[in-house]
Every structure is written in C-alpha cells, then in structure tokens.
Amino acid sequence: MAAGARERHPRRGEGWFQFVIITGLSGAGKSSVMKVFEDLGFFCVDNLPPALLPRFADLCLHSEGRVRRVAVVIDIRGGEFFDELFSALQEVAARGLSPDILFLEAADEVLVRRFKETRRRHPLSGRVGCSAGSRPSAAGWRPSGAAPTRSSTPPA
C-alpha cells in the first residue's frame, strides 16, 4: 500500500473510504495483484474505462457504507478511453477522494516471456514498440503532481 495511505484512509469512523487504482505495463501482473486485493476484502473491478471512474466512485460513496474498500484496474486495454484517465482522476479528486495509484512494471524479457507463454497478443502490438525506451513508465502517471507507488513484479 502507498506510504501514508493509513493517514488518508482511517480504518474507523464514518465515511472512510479506500480507493486503489492498479495500473502498469501489460503483463506486469495487474490481474494477480487484483486477486490479492479481493482476498483482502476489496471490491474489485478489472478493465474499467476511465470515463466511468467518477460514476463508479459515486456509486461506491453512496453505498451507505457497504463498499468502503475498492480496487480498480485501469490500463491500455481501455483503448480509446484511456486518454480520459487524467480528467477522470480530476473528477474523482473533486469528490474529495485521492486514490492510491499502484503502477506495476516488469523487465522487458519477463513481459515478452509472459506473452509468449499465454500466446495472447500484446495490447500495444502494432501501435507501440516493446523496447524499454518506448514503453510507458510511472513517470507519466503524476495526477495532481503526486507520483504513484511503483512495484516491479518478479520474473515468475
């Protein structure tokens, strides 16, 4: 969890709400991390289009306390909608929420091996090269000037 998350999301008291956005490189383990959050009791949504993030936050905030811990996976699979992420994060912030952003990455050779093992087409194939110099990084993820928590997955 991001440093300082406990201060922003107290475990007691009415109205506390923990909101985590899981993102990162395709093949870095986002789905596996989401399963861990599910095991920890989070309500999880995979592949949420960024434009729906503010509406989803509203739904959770108005759940009368039934949904207090949420983890959402948002990544390039959102396709054309992915460009709307920063404006969606601003709308979420306007609702008084500051989600923790967990950016996952892995070494290029690990990512290539994982996609070869699954025989799935990489979401960026045909659009962006797979070299380390051209791949996305956490540096591009700075909503409101805050850097996300970065995690590198082991070569499994």
PDB file of C-alpha atoms in Angstrom:
ATOM      1  CA  MET A   1       0.000   0.000   0.000  1.00  0.00           C
ATOM      2  CA  ALA A   2       1.185   3.526  -0.647  1.00  0.00           C
ATOM      3  CA  ALA A   3       3.086   5.271   2.084  1.00  0.00           C
ATOM      4  CA  GLY A   4       0.736   7.443   4.076  1.00  0.00           C
ATOM      5  CA  ALA A   5      -2.371   5.510   2.997  1.00  0.00           C
ATOM      6  CA  ARG A   6      -3.400   4.922   6.595  1.00  0.00           C
ATOM      7  CA  GLU A   7      -3.423   8.632   7.374  1.00  0.00           C
ATOM      8  CA  ARG A   8      -5.634   9.395   4.386  1.00  0.00           C
ATOM      9  CA  HIS A   9      -7.898   6.386   4.873  1.00  0.00           C
ATOM     10  CA  PRO A  10      -8.555   5.831   8.573  1.00  0.00           C
ATOM     11  CA  ARG A  11      -9.852   2.382   9.424  1.00  0.00           C
ATOM     12  CA  ARG A  12     -12.511   3.679  11.789  1.00  0.00           C
ATOM     13  CA  GLY A  13     -15.119   6.348  11.685  1.00  0.00           C
ATOM     14  CA  GLU A  14     -17.996   7.054   9.435  1.00  0.00           C
ATOM     15  CA  GLY A  15     -17.275   7.872   5.841  1.00  0.00           C
ATOM     16  CA  TRP A  16     -13.806   6.349   5.483  1.00  0.00           C
ATOM     17  CA  PHE A  17     -13.183   5.020   2.016  1.00  0.00           C
ATOM     18  CA  GLN A  18     -10.116   3.363   0.493  1.00  0.00           C
ATOM     19  CA  PHE A  19      -9.720   3.639  -3.270  1.00  0.00           C
ATOM     20  CA  VAL A  20      -6.824   1.990  -5.142  1.00  0.00           C
ATOM     21  CA  ILE A  21      -6.132   2.217  -8.866  1.00  0.00           C
ATOM     22  CA  ILE A  22      -3.966  -0.613 -10.176  1.00  0.00           C
ATOM     23  CA  THR A  23      -2.267   0.072 -13.473  1.00  0.00           C
ATOM     24  CA  GLY A  24       1.000  -0.514 -15.251  1.00  0.00           C
ATOM     25  CA  LEU A  25       2.614  -2.425 -18.045  1.00  0.00           C
ATOM     26  CA  SER A  26       0.652  -5.135 -19.838  1.00  0.00           C
ATOM     27  CA  GLY A  27       1.872  -8.445 -18.471  1.00  0.00           C
ATOM     28  CA  ALA A  28       3.257  -6.976 -15.230  1.00  0.00           C
ATOM     29  CA  GLY A  29       0.751  -8.813 -13.018  1.00  0.00           C
ATOM     30  CA  LYS A  30      -2.206  -6.458 -12.573  1.00  0.00           C
ATOM     31  CA  SER A  31      -4.750  -9.281 -12.563  1.00  0.00           C
ATOM     32  CA  SER A  32      -2.746 -11.204  -9.970  1.00  0.00           C
ATOM     33  CA  VAL A  33      -2.478  -8.124  -7.764  1.00  0.00           C
ATOM     34  CA  MET A  34      -6.227  -7.554  -8.128  1.00  0.00           C
ATOM     35  CA  LYS A  35      -6.833 -11.091  -6.820  1.00  0.00           C
ATOM     36  CA  VAL A  36      -4.776 -10.229  -3.732  1.00  0.00           C
ATOM     37  CA  PHE A  37      -6.907  -7.132  -3.160  1.00  0.00           C
ATOM     38  CA  GLU A  38     -10.026  -9.307  -3.495  1.00  0.00           C
ATOM     39  CA  ASP A  39      -8.604 -11.657  -0.856  1.00  0.00           C
ATOM     40  CA  LEU A  40      -8.105  -8.606   1.395  1.00  0.00           C
ATOM     41  CA  GLY A  41     -11.806  -7.777   1.124  1.00  0.00           C
ATOM     42  CA  PHE A  42     -11.701  -5.097  -1.556  1.00  0.00           C
ATOM     43  CA  PHE A  43     -14.479  -4.727  -4.104  1.00  0.00           C
ATOM     44  CA  CYS A  44     -12.566  -5.099  -7.383  1.00  0.00           C
ATOM     45  CA  VAL A  45     -13.273  -4.122 -10.983  1.00  0.00           C
ATOM     46  CA  ASP A  46     -10.997  -5.071 -13.872  1.00  0.00           C
ATOM     47  CA  ASN A  47     -10.653  -3.084 -17.107  1.00  0.00           C
ATOM     48  CA  LEU A  48     -12.863  -0.161 -16.093  1.00  0.00           C
ATOM     49  CA  PRO A  49     -12.936   2.523 -18.793  1.00  0.00           C
ATOM     50  CA  PRO A  50     -11.523   5.711 -17.230  1.00  0.00           C
ATOM     51  CA  ALA A  51     -14.613   7.720 -18.193  1.00  0.00           C
ATOM     52  CA  LEU A  52     -16.635   5.528 -15.805  1.00  0.00           C
ATOM     53  CA  LEU A  53     -14.279   6.083 -12.859  1.00  0.00           C
ATOM     54  CA  PRO A  54     -16.121   9.137 -11.430  1.00  0.00           C
ATOM     55  CA  ARG A  55     -19.509   7.411 -11.754  1.00  0.00           C
ATOM     56  CA  PHE A  56     -18.120   4.281 -10.120  1.00  0.00           C
ATOM     57  CA  ALA A  57     -16.706   6.401  -7.274  1.00  0.00           C
ATOM     58  CA  ASP A  58     -20.149   7.989  -6.811  1.00  0.00           C
ATOM     59  CA  LEU A  59     -21.777   4.561  -6.709  1.00  0.00           C
ATOM     60  CA  CYS A  60     -19.366   3.414  -4.004  1.00  0.00           C
ATOM     61  CA  LEU A  61     -19.653   6.628  -2.000  1.00  0.00           C
ATOM     62  CA  HIS A  62     -23.445   6.320  -1.985  1.00  0.00           C
ATOM     63  CA  SER A  63     -23.458   2.645  -0.971  1.00  0.00           C
ATOM     64  CA  GLU A  64     -24.367   3.579   2.617  1.00  0.00           C
ATOM     65  CA  GLY A  65     -21.095   2.138   3.883  1.00  0.00           C
ATOM     66  CA  ARG A  66     -21.455  -1.249   2.204  1.00  0.00           C
ATOM     67  CA  VAL A  67     -18.499  -0.564  -0.097  1.00  0.00           C
ATOM     68  CA  ARG A  68     -15.549   1.023   1.696  1.00  0.00           C
ATOM     69  CA  ARG A  69     -12.547  -0.618   0.022  1.00  0.00           C
ATOM     70  CA  VAL A  70     -12.258  -0.532  -3.769  1.00  0.00           C
ATOM     71  CA  ALA A  71      -9.514  -1.571  -6.188  1.00  0.00           C
ATOM     72  CA  VAL A  72      -9.871  -0.785  -9.887  1.00  0.00           C
ATOM     73  CA  VAL A  73      -7.638  -1.956 -12.730  1.00  0.00           C
ATOM     74  CA  ILE A  74      -7.330   0.662 -15.466  1.00  0.00           C
ATOM     75  CA  ASP A  75      -4.890   0.182 -18.312  1.00  0.00           C
ATOM     76  CA  ILE A  76      -4.298   0.405 -22.036  1.00  0.00           C
ATOM     77  CA  ARG A  77      -6.982  -2.232 -22.688  1.00  0.00           C
ATOM     78  CA  GLY A  78      -9.404   0.669 -22.288  1.00  0.00           C
ATOM     79  CA  GLY A  79      -8.286   1.639 -25.793  1.00  0.00           C
ATOM     80  CA  GLU A  80      -9.572   4.992 -26.950  1.00  0.00           C
ATOM     81  CA  PHE A  81     -10.975   5.714 -23.479  1.00  0.00           C
ATOM     82  CA  PHE A  82      -7.544   5.516 -21.832  1.00  0.00           C
ATOM     83  CA  ASP A  83      -6.761   9.129 -22.768  1.00  0.00           C
ATOM     84  CA  GLU A  84      -9.580  10.243 -20.458  1.00  0.00           C
ATOM     85  CA  LEU A  85      -7.834   8.949 -17.337  1.00  0.00           C
ATOM     86  CA  PHE A  86      -6.370  12.237 -16.126  1.00  0.00           C
ATOM     87  CA  SER A  87      -9.642  14.137 -16.452  1.00  0.00           C
ATOM     88  CA  ALA A  88     -11.419  11.253 -14.685  1.00  0.00           C
ATOM     89  CA  LEU A  89      -8.894  11.445 -11.828  1.00  0.00           C
ATOM     90  CA  GLN A  90      -9.549  15.181 -11.525  1.00  0.00           C
ATOM     91  CA  GLU A  91     -13.285  14.493 -11.262  1.00  0.00           C
ATOM     92  CA  VAL A  92     -12.641  11.876  -8.574  1.00  0.00           C
ATOM     93  CA  ALA A  93     -10.473  14.379  -6.674  1.00  0.00           C
ATOM     94  CA  ALA A  94     -13.300  16.932  -6.900  1.00  0.00           C
ATOM     95  CA  ARG A  95     -15.418  14.415  -4.957  1.00  0.00           C
ATOM     96  CA  GLY A  96     -12.894  14.545  -2.113  1.00  0.00           C
ATOM     97  CA  LEU A  97     -11.162  11.265  -2.942  1.00  0.00           C
ATOM     98  CA  SER A  98      -7.456  10.758  -3.502  1.00  0.00           C
ATOM     99  CA  PRO A  99      -6.963   7.227  -4.810  1.00  0.00           C
ATOM    100  CA  ASP A 100      -3.714   5.402  -4.233  1.00  0.00           C
ATOM    101  CA  ILE A 101      -2.186   4.544  -7.613  1.00  0.00           C
ATOM    102  CA  LEU A 102      -0.185   1.341  -7.844  1.00  0.00           C
ATOM    103  CA  PHE A 103       1.898   1.158 -11.045  1.00  0.00           C
ATOM    104  CA  LEU A 104       3.242  -2.324 -11.843  1.00  0.00           C
ATOM    105  CA  GLU A 105       6.161  -2.988 -14.118  1.00  0.00           C
ATOM    106  CA  ALA A 106       8.467  -5.862 -15.015  1.00  0.00           C
ATOM    107  CA  ALA A 107      11.634  -6.304 -17.038  1.00  0.00           C
ATOM    108  CA  ASP A 108      11.159  -6.410 -20.820  1.00  0.00           C
ATOM    109  CA  GLU A 109      12.322 -10.024 -21.060  1.00  0.00           C
ATOM    110  CA  VAL A 110       9.798 -11.044 -18.399  1.00  0.00           C
ATOM    111  CA  LEU A 111       6.959  -9.285 -20.235  1.00  0.00           C
ATOM    112  CA  VAL A 112       7.909 -10.877 -23.568  1.00  0.00           C
ATOM    113  CA  ARG A 113       8.123 -14.329 -21.978  1.00  0.00           C
ATOM    114  CA  ARG A 114       4.741 -13.955 -20.271  1.00  0.00           C
ATOM    115  CA  PHE A 115       3.053 -13.052 -23.543  1.00  0.00           C
ATOM    116  CA  LYS A 116       4.751 -15.927 -25.370  1.00  0.00           C
ATOM    117  CA  GLU A 117       3.570 -18.343 -22.658  1.00  0.00           C
ATOM    118  CA  THR A 118      -0.048 -17.181 -22.903  1.00  0.00           C
ATOM    119  CA  ARG A 119       0.022 -16.807 -26.706  1.00  0.00           C
ATOM    120  CA  ARG A 120      -2.023 -13.646 -26.351  1.00  0.00           C
ATOM    121  CA  ARG A 121      -1.441 -10.596 -28.498  1.00  0.00           C
ATOM    122  CA  HIS A 122       0.085  -7.759 -26.513  1.00  0.00           C
ATOM    123  CA  PRO A 123      -2.368  -4.821 -26.261  1.00  0.00           C
ATOM    124  CA  LEU A 124       0.212  -2.448 -27.746  1.00  0.00           C
ATOM    125  CA  SER A 125       1.344  -4.699 -30.584  1.00  0.00           C
ATOM    126  CA  GLY A 126       1.187  -2.880 -33.881  1.00  0.00           C
ATOM    127  CA  ARG A 127       0.951   0.522 -32.156  1.00  0.00           C
ATOM    128  CA  VAL A 128       3.998   0.952 -29.942  1.00  0.00           C
ATOM    129  CA  GLY A 129       7.366  -0.786 -29.891  1.00  0.00           C
ATOM    130  CA  CYS A 130       8.228  -3.009 -26.987  1.00  0.00           C
ATOM    131  CA  SER A 131      11.693  -1.632 -26.268  1.00  0.00           C
ATOM    132  CA  ALA A 132      12.445  -0.319 -22.795  1.00  0.00           C
ATOM    133  CA  GLY A 133      12.904   3.201 -24.167  1.00  0.00           C
ATOM    134  CA  SER A 134       9.418   3.423 -25.646  1.00  0.00           C
ATOM    135  CA  ARG A 135       7.327   1.653 -23.041  1.00  0.00           C
ATOM    136  CA  PRO A 136       5.136   3.539 -20.577  1.00  0.00           C
ATOM    137  CA  SER A 137       6.541   4.263 -17.140  1.00  0.00           C
ATOM    138  CA  ALA A 138       5.359   5.603 -13.821  1.00  0.00           C
ATOM    139  CA  ALA A 139       6.817   8.984 -14.777  1.00  0.00           C
ATOM    140  CA  GLY A 140       3.763   9.611 -16.973  1.00  0.00           C
ATOM    141  CA  TRP A 141       1.438   8.920 -14.043  1.00  0.00           C
ATOM    142  CA  ARG A 142       1.504  12.043 -11.959  1.00  0.00           C
ATOM    143  CA  PRO A 143      -2.057  13.201 -11.294  1.00  0.00           C
ATOM    144  CA  SER A 144      -2.032  16.365  -9.191  1.00  0.00           C
ATOM    145  CA  GLY A 145       1.773  16.180  -9.108  1.00  0.00           C
ATOM    146  CA  ALA A 146       1.869  13.001  -6.999  1.00  0.00           C
ATOM    147  CA  ALA A 147       3.949  10.028  -8.040  1.00  0.00           C
ATOM    148  CA  PRO A 148       2.322   6.599  -7.860  1.00  0.00           C
ATOM    149  CA  THR A 149       3.602   3.730  -5.802  1.00  0.00           C
ATOM    150  CA  ARG A 150       5.752   1.617  -8.135  1.00  0.00           C
ATOM    151  CA  SER A 151       6.210  -2.106  -7.883  1.00  0.00           C
ATOM    152  CA  SER A 152       8.286  -4.379 -10.065  1.00  0.00           C
ATOM    153  CA  THR A 153       6.986  -7.914 -10.320  1.00  0.00           C
ATOM    154  CA  PRO A 154       9.434 -10.806 -10.003  1.00  0.00           C
ATOM    155  CA  PRO A 155      10.192 -12.983 -13.039  1.00  0.00           C
ATOM    156  CA  ALA A 156       7.701 -15.775 -12.417  1.00  0.00           C
TER     157      ALA A 156
END
